[in-house]
PDB file of C-alpha atoms in Angstrom:
ATOM      1  CA  MET A1312      15.018  13.277  21.025  1.00 33.00           C
ATOM      2  CA  PRO A1313      15.844   9.741  22.202  1.00 39.00           C
ATOM      3  CA  ASP A1314      15.243   6.751  19.944  1.00 48.00           C
ATOM      4  CA  GLN A1315      12.261   5.524  21.933  1.00 49.00           C
ATOM      5  CA  ASP A1316      10.750   3.358  19.227  1.00 62.00           C
ATOM      6  CA  ALA A1317      13.713   1.238  18.096  1.00 72.00           C
ATOM      7  CA  GLY A1318      12.573  -2.332  17.511  1.00 88.00           C
ATOM      8  CA  THR A1319       8.925  -1.357  17.075  1.00 95.00           C
ATOM      9  CA  PRO A1320       7.200  -3.324  14.280  1.00 97.00           C
ATOM     10  CA  ARG A1321       6.731  -1.548  10.969  1.00 97.00           C
ATOM     11  CA  VAL A1322       4.459  -1.886   7.966  1.00 98.00           C
ATOM     12  CA  PHE A1323       6.106  -1.079   4.640  1.00 98.00           C
ATOM     13  CA  LEU A1324       3.816   0.146   1.853  1.00 98.00           C
ATOM     14  CA  TYR A1325       5.448  -0.802  -1.440  1.00 98.00           C
ATOM     15  CA  ARG A1326       3.632   0.618  -4.463  1.00 98.00           C
ATOM     16  CA  HIS A1327       4.068  -1.203  -7.743  1.00 98.00           C
ATOM     17  CA  GLY A1328       6.175   0.427 -10.447  1.00 97.00           C
ATOM     18  CA  GLN A1329       4.862   2.490 -13.308  1.00 97.00           C
ATOM     19  CA  THR A1330       2.425   1.051 -15.850  1.00 97.00           C
ATOM     20  CA  GLU A1331       1.175   2.699 -19.026  1.00 97.00           C
ATOM     21  CA  TRP A1332      -2.046   3.692 -17.290  1.00 96.00           C
ATOM     22  CA  SER A1333      -0.456   4.975 -14.091  1.00 96.00           C
ATOM     23  CA  GLN A1334       1.791   7.113 -16.272  1.00 94.00           C
ATOM     24  CA  ASN A1335      -1.317   8.606 -17.907  1.00 94.00           C
ATOM     25  CA  GLY A1336      -3.309   8.967 -14.692  1.00 95.00           C
ATOM     26  CA  ARG A1337      -5.918   6.401 -15.756  1.00 97.00           C
ATOM     27  CA  TYR A1338      -7.723   4.502 -13.013  1.00 97.00           C
ATOM     28  CA  THR A1339      -6.461   0.917 -13.056  1.00 97.00           C
ATOM     29  CA  GLY A1340      -8.330  -1.544 -10.911  1.00 97.00           C
ATOM     30  CA  VAL A1341      -8.967  -4.980 -12.406  1.00 97.00           C
ATOM     31  CA  THR A1342      -7.177  -4.396 -15.709  1.00 97.00           C
ATOM     32  CA  GLU A1343      -3.992  -6.441 -15.887  1.00 97.00           C
ATOM     33  CA  LEU A1344      -1.041  -4.376 -17.086  1.00 97.00           C
ATOM     34  CA  ASP A1345       2.678  -5.076 -17.100  1.00 97.00           C
ATOM     35  CA  LEU A1346       5.158  -2.661 -15.626  1.00 98.00           C
ATOM     36  CA  THR A1347       6.728  -0.390 -18.195  1.00 97.00           C
ATOM     37  CA  ARG A1348      10.462  -0.584 -18.678  1.00 97.00           C
ATOM     38  CA  ASN A1349      10.726   2.561 -16.559  1.00 97.00           C
ATOM     39  CA  GLY A1350       8.516   0.922 -13.937  1.00 97.00           C
ATOM     40  CA  GLU A1351      10.885  -2.028 -13.733  1.00 97.00           C
ATOM     41  CA  LYS A1352      13.787   0.379 -13.285  1.00 97.00           C
ATOM     42  CA  GLN A1353      11.944   2.227 -10.508  1.00 96.00           C
ATOM     43  CA  VAL A1354      11.417  -0.958  -8.524  1.00 97.00           C
ATOM     44  CA  HIS A1355      14.926  -2.239  -9.158  1.00 97.00           C
ATOM     45  CA  ALA A1356      16.354   1.067  -7.890  1.00 96.00           C
ATOM     46  CA  SER A1357      14.234   1.183  -4.726  1.00 95.00           C
ATOM     47  CA  GLY A1358      14.768  -2.511  -4.043  1.00 95.00           C
ATOM     48  CA  LYS A1359      18.521  -2.249  -4.434  1.00 95.00           C
ATOM     49  CA  MET A1360      18.619   0.676  -2.037  1.00 94.00           C
ATOM     50  CA  ILE A1361      16.312  -0.453   0.767  1.00 94.00           C
ATOM     51  CA  VAL A1362      15.670  -4.231   0.508  1.00 97.00           C
ATOM     52  CA  GLY A1363      18.193  -6.760   1.790  1.00 96.00           C
ATOM     53  CA  LYS A1364      20.345  -7.749   4.727  1.00 94.00           C
ATOM     54  CA  GLY A1365      21.099  -4.763   6.966  1.00 92.00           C
ATOM     55  CA  LYS A1366      18.862  -2.457   4.916  1.00 93.00           C
ATOM     56  CA  LEU A1367      15.577  -0.757   5.739  1.00 93.00           C
ATOM     57  CA  ILE A1368      13.500  -3.763   4.667  1.00 96.00           C
ATOM     58  CA  ASP A1369      15.615  -6.566   6.069  1.00 96.00           C
ATOM     59  CA  PRO A1370      14.239 -10.050   5.288  1.00 97.00           C
ATOM     60  CA  ALA A1371      15.477 -11.212   8.693  1.00 96.00           C
ATOM     61  CA  ASN A1372      12.962  -8.845  10.343  1.00 96.00           C
ATOM     62  CA  ILE A1373       9.963  -9.774   8.184  1.00 98.00           C
ATOM     63  CA  ALA A1374       6.994 -11.656   9.615  1.00 98.00           C
ATOM     64  CA  ARG A1375       4.845 -11.551   6.496  1.00 98.00           C
ATOM     65  CA  ILE A1376       4.749 -10.184   2.949  1.00 98.00           C
ATOM     66  CA  TYR A1377       1.313  -9.640   1.419  1.00 98.00           C
ATOM     67  CA  VAL A1378       1.164  -9.201  -2.353  1.00 98.00           C
ATOM     68  CA  SER A1379      -1.874  -8.000  -4.302  1.00 98.00           C
ATOM     69  CA  PRO A1380      -3.267 -10.448  -6.891  1.00 98.00           C
ATOM     70  CA  ARG A1381      -2.716  -7.968  -9.716  1.00 98.00           C
ATOM     71  CA  LYS A1382       0.142  -8.806 -12.092  1.00 98.00           C
ATOM     72  CA  ARG A1383       1.847  -5.425 -11.695  1.00 98.00           C
ATOM     73  CA  ALA A1384       2.153  -5.963  -7.930  1.00 98.00           C
ATOM     74  CA  MET A1385       3.501  -9.482  -8.326  1.00 98.00           C
ATOM     75  CA  GLN A1386       6.106  -8.240 -10.804  1.00 98.00           C
ATOM     76  CA  THR A1387       7.130  -5.559  -8.326  1.00 98.00           C
ATOM     77  CA  PHE A1388       7.689  -8.115  -5.580  1.00 98.00           C
ATOM     78  CA  GLU A1389       9.744 -10.335  -7.876  1.00 98.00           C
ATOM     79  CA  ILE A1390      12.024  -7.432  -8.843  1.00 98.00           C
ATOM     80  CA  ALA A1391      12.381  -5.819  -5.411  1.00 98.00           C
ATOM     81  CA  PHE A1392      13.608  -8.957  -3.593  1.00 97.00           C
ATOM     82  CA  ASP A1393      16.590 -10.967  -4.776  1.00 96.00           C
ATOM     83  CA  ASP A1394      16.324 -14.696  -5.457  1.00 96.00           C
ATOM     84  CA  THR A1395      18.093 -15.776  -2.275  1.00 96.00           C
ATOM     85  CA  ASP A1396      15.791 -13.745  -0.050  1.00 96.00           C
ATOM     86  CA  LYS A1397      12.686 -14.869  -1.932  1.00 96.00           C
ATOM     87  CA  LYS A1398      13.668 -18.501  -1.542  1.00 96.00           C
ATOM     88  CA  ALA A1399      14.247 -18.113   2.193  1.00 96.00           C
ATOM     89  CA  LEU A1400      10.983 -16.228   2.691  1.00 97.00           C
ATOM     90  CA  LYS A1401       9.012 -18.782   0.682  1.00 96.00           C
ATOM     91  CA  THR A1402      10.590 -21.666   2.618  1.00 97.00           C
ATOM     92  CA  ALA A1403       9.565 -19.950   5.854  1.00 97.00           C
ATOM     93  CA  GLU A1404       6.030 -19.514   4.435  1.00 97.00           C
ATOM     94  CA  LYS A1405       6.146 -15.765   4.991  1.00 98.00           C
ATOM     95  CA  ILE A1406       4.830 -14.751   1.561  1.00 98.00           C
ATOM     96  CA  ILE A1407       1.107 -14.465   0.859  1.00 97.00           C
ATOM     97  CA  GLN A1408       0.664 -13.891  -2.854  1.00 96.00           C
ATOM     98  CA  GLY A1409      -2.695 -12.992  -4.339  1.00 97.00           C
ATOM     99  CA  GLU A1410      -4.023 -11.309  -1.170  1.00 98.00           C
ATOM    100  CA  GLU A1411      -7.482 -10.156  -2.256  1.00 98.00           C
ATOM    101  CA  ARG A1412      -7.735  -7.558   0.508  1.00 98.00           C
ATOM    102  CA  LEU A1413      -4.840  -5.723  -1.177  1.00 98.00           C
ATOM    103  CA  ARG A1414      -6.302  -5.547  -4.661  1.00 98.00           C
ATOM    104  CA  GLU A1415      -6.750  -2.036  -6.018  1.00 98.00           C
ATOM    105  CA  TRP A1416     -10.059  -0.218  -5.570  1.00 98.00           C
ATOM    106  CA  ASP A1417     -12.672  -1.644  -7.947  1.00 98.00           C
ATOM    107  CA  TYR A1418     -13.410   1.391 -10.103  1.00 98.00           C
ATOM    108  CA  GLY A1419     -16.416  -0.150 -11.861  1.00 98.00           C
ATOM    109  CA  MET A1420     -17.503   2.007 -14.773  1.00 97.00           C
ATOM    110  CA  TYR A1421     -14.607   4.399 -14.120  1.00 98.00           C
ATOM    111  CA  GLU A1422     -11.962   1.840 -15.075  1.00 98.00           C
ATOM    112  CA  GLY A1423      -9.474   3.318 -17.544  1.00 98.00           C
ATOM    113  CA  LEU A1424     -10.693   6.901 -17.111  1.00 98.00           C
ATOM    114  CA  VAL A1425      -8.994   9.924 -15.577  1.00 97.00           C
ATOM    115  CA  THR A1426     -10.556  12.094 -12.873  1.00 97.00           C
ATOM    116  CA  LYS A1427     -11.686  14.899 -15.185  1.00 97.00           C
ATOM    117  CA  GLU A1428     -13.469  12.392 -17.442  1.00 97.00           C
ATOM    118  CA  ILE A1429     -15.273  10.836 -14.485  1.00 97.00           C
ATOM    119  CA  ARG A1430     -16.413  14.192 -13.169  1.00 97.00           C
ATOM    120  CA  ALA A1431     -17.561  15.360 -16.609  1.00 96.00           C
ATOM    121  CA  SER A1432     -19.558  12.164 -17.162  1.00 96.00           C
ATOM    122  CA  ARG A1433     -21.260  12.417 -13.802  1.00 96.00           C
ATOM    123  CA  LYS A1434     -22.225  16.063 -14.357  1.00 95.00           C
ATOM    124  CA  GLU A1435     -23.671  15.235 -17.773  1.00 95.00           C
ATOM    125  CA  ARG A1436     -25.923  12.719 -16.026  1.00 94.00           C
ATOM    126  CA  GLY A1437     -27.115  15.237 -13.432  1.00 94.00           C
ATOM    127  CA  LEU A1438     -24.905  14.042 -10.593  1.00 95.00           C
ATOM    128  CA  ASP A1439     -22.716  16.135  -8.289  1.00 93.00           C
ATOM    129  CA  VAL A1440     -24.672  19.345  -8.712  1.00 90.00           C
ATOM    130  CA  GLU A1441     -23.436  20.887  -5.459  1.00 91.00           C
ATOM    131  CA  ARG A1442     -19.917  19.422  -5.292  1.00 94.00           C
ATOM    132  CA  GLU A1443     -17.489  17.500  -7.482  1.00 96.00           C
ATOM    133  CA  TRP A1444     -17.114  13.742  -7.293  1.00 97.00           C
ATOM    134  CA  ASP A1445     -14.531  12.506  -4.794  1.00 97.00           C
ATOM    135  CA  ILE A1446     -13.648   8.800  -4.718  1.00 97.00           C
ATOM    136  CA  TRP A1447     -12.939   8.913  -0.975  1.00 97.00           C
ATOM    137  CA  ARG A1448     -16.498  10.049  -0.293  1.00 97.00           C
ATOM    138  CA  ASP A1449     -18.536   8.852  -3.275  1.00 97.00           C
ATOM    139  CA  GLY A1450     -16.885   5.604  -4.320  1.00 97.00           C
ATOM    140  CA  CYS A1451     -17.352   4.228  -7.837  1.00 98.00           C
ATOM    141  CA  GLU A1452     -20.488   3.419  -9.810  1.00 97.00           C
ATOM    142  CA  ASP A1453     -20.749  -0.335 -10.438  1.00 97.00           C
ATOM    143  CA  GLY A1454     -17.573  -0.688  -8.381  1.00 98.00           C
ATOM    144  CA  GLU A1455     -16.636  -0.380  -4.729  1.00 98.00           C
ATOM    145  CA  SER A1456     -17.853   2.171  -2.232  1.00 98.00           C
ATOM    146  CA  ALA A1457     -15.561   3.730   0.338  1.00 98.00           C
ATOM    147  CA  GLN A1458     -17.148   1.416   2.923  1.00 98.00           C
ATOM    148  CA  ASP A1459     -16.407  -1.668   0.814  1.00 98.00           C
ATOM    149  CA  VAL A1460     -12.726  -0.768   0.723  1.00 98.00           C
ATOM    150  CA  THR A1461     -12.743   0.171   4.408  1.00 98.00           C
ATOM    151  CA  ASP A1462     -14.104  -3.240   5.373  1.00 98.00           C
ATOM    152  CA  ARG A1463     -11.433  -5.273   3.595  1.00 98.00           C
ATOM    153  CA  ILE A1464      -8.602  -3.020   4.721  1.00 98.00           C
ATOM    154  CA  ASP A1465      -9.791  -3.156   8.340  1.00 98.00           C
ATOM    155  CA  SER A1466      -9.809  -6.951   8.153  1.00 98.00           C
ATOM    156  CA  LEU A1467      -6.178  -6.962   7.025  1.00 98.00           C
ATOM    157  CA  ILE A1468      -5.181  -4.448   9.705  1.00 98.00           C
ATOM    158  CA  ARG A1469      -6.671  -6.692  12.375  1.00 98.00           C
ATOM    159  CA  ASP A1470      -4.566  -9.600  11.115  1.00 98.00           C
ATOM    160  CA  ILE A1471      -1.423  -7.466  11.052  1.00 98.00           C
ATOM    161  CA  ARG A1472      -1.915  -6.215  14.597  1.00 98.00           C
ATOM    162  CA  THR A1473      -2.493  -9.759  15.800  1.00 97.00           C
ATOM    163  CA  THR A1474       0.883 -10.651  14.276  1.00 97.00           C
ATOM    164  CA  GLN A1475       2.660  -7.635  15.747  1.00 97.00           C
ATOM    165  CA  LYS A1476       1.116  -7.163  19.182  1.00 96.00           C
ATOM    166  CA  ASN A1477       3.499  -9.497  21.030  1.00 95.00           C
ATOM    167  CA  SER A1478       6.654  -8.098  19.406  1.00 95.00           C
ATOM    168  CA  MET A1479       6.432  -4.419  20.236  1.00 96.00           C
ATOM    169  CA  HIS A1480      10.053  -4.339  21.397  1.00 95.00           C
ATOM    170  CA  GLY A1481      11.495  -6.508  18.643  1.00 92.00           C
ATOM    171  CA  GLU A1482      11.052  -9.835  20.439  1.00 94.00           C
ATOM    172  CA  SER A1483      10.665 -11.642  17.108  1.00 95.00           C
ATOM    173  CA  PRO A1484      10.565 -10.749  13.386  1.00 95.00           C
ATOM    174  CA  SER A1485       7.451  -8.624  13.033  1.00 96.00           C
ATOM    175  CA  ASP A1486       7.783  -6.281  10.064  1.00 98.00           C
ATOM    176  CA  ILE A1487       5.063  -6.496   7.419  1.00 98.00           C
ATOM    177  CA  VAL A1488       5.454  -5.647   3.732  1.00 98.00           C
ATOM    178  CA  LEU A1489       2.422  -4.783   1.576  1.00 98.00           C
ATOM    179  CA  VAL A1490       2.994  -4.782  -2.185  1.00 98.00           C
ATOM    180  CA  ALA A1491       0.005  -3.100  -3.762  1.00 98.00           C
ATOM    181  CA  HIS A1492      -1.451   0.003  -5.408  1.00 98.00           C
ATOM    182  CA  GLY A1493      -1.676   3.774  -5.163  1.00 97.00           C
ATOM    183  CA  HIS A1494      -5.266   4.269  -4.020  1.00 97.00           C
ATOM    184  CA  LEU A1495      -5.326   1.119  -1.915  1.00 98.00           C
ATOM    185  CA  LEU A1496      -2.166   1.938   0.026  1.00 98.00           C
ATOM    186  CA  ARG A1497      -3.274   5.505   0.698  1.00 98.00           C
ATOM    187  CA  ALA A1498      -6.622   4.133   1.873  1.00 98.00           C
ATOM    188  CA  PHE A1499      -4.741   1.688   4.079  1.00 98.00           C
ATOM    189  CA  THR A1500      -2.811   4.574   5.653  1.00 98.00           C
ATOM    190  CA  LYS A1501      -6.014   6.404   6.527  1.00 98.00           C
ATOM    191  CA  ARG A1502      -7.504   3.341   8.163  1.00 98.00           C
ATOM    192  CA  TRP A1503      -4.232   2.503   9.969  1.00 98.00           C
ATOM    193  CA  LEU A1504      -4.441   5.930  11.597  1.00 98.00           C
ATOM    194  CA  GLY A1505      -8.138   5.493  12.372  1.00 98.00           C
ATOM    195  CA  TYR A1506      -9.466   8.063   9.897  1.00 98.00           C
ATOM    196  CA  PRO A1507     -12.566   7.536   7.741  1.00 98.00           C
ATOM    197  CA  MET A1508     -11.974   7.399   4.001  1.00 97.00           C
ATOM    198  CA  ASP A1509     -13.349  10.896   3.435  1.00 97.00           C
ATOM    199  CA  PHE A1510     -11.024  12.461   6.025  1.00 97.00           C
ATOM    200  CA  PRO A1511      -9.071  15.190   4.162  1.00 95.00           C
ATOM    201  CA  LEU A1512      -5.642  13.652   4.631  1.00 95.00           C
ATOM    202  CA  LEU A1513      -3.783  14.303   1.389  1.00 94.00           C
ATOM    203  CA  LEU A1514      -1.214  11.604   0.699  1.00 95.00           C
ATOM    204  CA  MET A1515       1.159  10.886  -2.179  1.00 95.00           C
ATOM    205  CA  LEU A1516       2.949   7.647  -3.042  1.00 95.00           C
ATOM    206  CA  GLU A1517       4.904   7.489  -6.282  1.00 95.00           C
ATOM    207  CA  PRO A1518       5.195   4.332  -8.410  1.00 96.00           C
ATOM    208  CA  GLY A1519       7.937   2.094  -7.043  1.00 96.00           C
ATOM    209  CA  ALA A1520       8.092   4.060  -3.789  1.00 95.00           C
ATOM    210  CA  VAL A1521       7.848   2.823  -0.207  1.00 96.00           C
ATOM    211  CA  GLY A1522       5.993   4.347   2.741  1.00 96.00           C
ATOM    212  CA  VAL A1523       6.355   3.323   6.387  1.00 97.00           C
ATOM    213  CA  LEU A1524       3.808   2.915   9.177  1.00 97.00           C
ATOM    214  CA  SER A1525       4.499   1.903  12.756  1.00 97.00           C
ATOM    215  CA  TYR A1526       3.462   2.635  16.368  1.00 97.00           C
ATOM    216  CA  GLN A1527       4.374   5.243  18.964  1.00 95.00           C
ATOM    217  CA  HIS A1528       5.846   4.253  22.313  1.00 94.00           C
ATOM    218  CA  HIS A1529       5.915   0.521  21.464  1.00 95.00           C
ATOM    219  CA  ASN A1530       2.143   0.606  21.905  1.00 96.00           C
ATOM    220  CA  ILE A1531      -0.192  -1.424  19.673  1.00 96.00           C
ATOM    221  CA  ASP A1532      -2.918   1.140  20.441  1.00 96.00           C
ATOM    222  CA  GLU A1533      -0.886   4.055  19.063  1.00 97.00           C
ATOM    223  CA  PRO A1534      -0.551   3.426  15.322  1.00 97.00           C
ATOM    224  CA  ALA A1535       1.476   6.112  13.584  1.00 96.00           C
ATOM    225  CA  LEU A1536       2.779   7.352  10.256  1.00 95.00           C
ATOM    226  CA  LEU A1537       6.564   7.567  10.047  1.00 91.00           C
ATOM    227  CA  VAL A1538       6.982  10.929   8.348  1.00 86.00           C
ATOM    228  CA  GLY A1539      10.739  10.419   8.205  1.00 78.00           C
ATOM    229  CA  TYR A1540      12.855   7.373   8.828  1.00 68.00           C
ATOM    230  CA  GLY A1541      16.500   7.014   9.741  1.00 69.00           C
ATOM    231  CA  PHE A1542      18.334   4.385   7.703  1.00 62.00           C
ATOM    232  CA  PRO A1543      20.305   1.598   9.407  1.00 60.00           C
ATOM    233  CA  VAL A1544      23.846   2.535  10.424  1.00 62.00           C
ATOM    234  CA  ASP A1545      26.705   0.288   9.369  1.00 60.00           C
ATOM    235  CA  GLU A1546      28.525  -1.083  12.393  1.00 55.00           C
ATOM    236  CA  GLU A1547      32.263  -1.313  11.909  1.00 53.00           C
TER     237      GLU A1547
END
């Protein structure tokens, strides 16, 4: 198969490294937690491998980096990019730190709980008689609904496509990096592909890992998920 999409803009989904609560499966929205030591190592390892000149996430190809306002996301950005690249990106005003549209889902009264605890609590209160609670469909009590999250993600997607639409063949730096959270980035992927939140698209994104979105056929109207990506080849 020919490399038809070389130069097409990409969106990199960079999940923050492990925290104590992510390790335990506890829903972490507004709670501010530091990365664990292992979380720092996860981000350092992924950053060393894929971030930098001539690598998958090459600062020379970046149009914008959006970073969630949560501390764990900001720490991840600081670790993943080296000081020289951060300085150059900041000088070029390509970094947007504290992007509210990238904050994790507001879990409301489910903050700090795990899924089985949420479902048990709801059943005790007479909810979900016919089917179990699902965040993608039911949202969170005293927190955000699926539509709330959809609205802010869609707003960010519109901004990204405005940035990328005139560089579909690599005319100028157009890659976007999103440094954020597990639920939020999976929700972003669904909306990027045009699916509603409750569409049964099962996605996984480990702490410190990076996913990639792009477009087919250099076409802004054909957003796609890059299931596999070929790494840059060293030119001798």
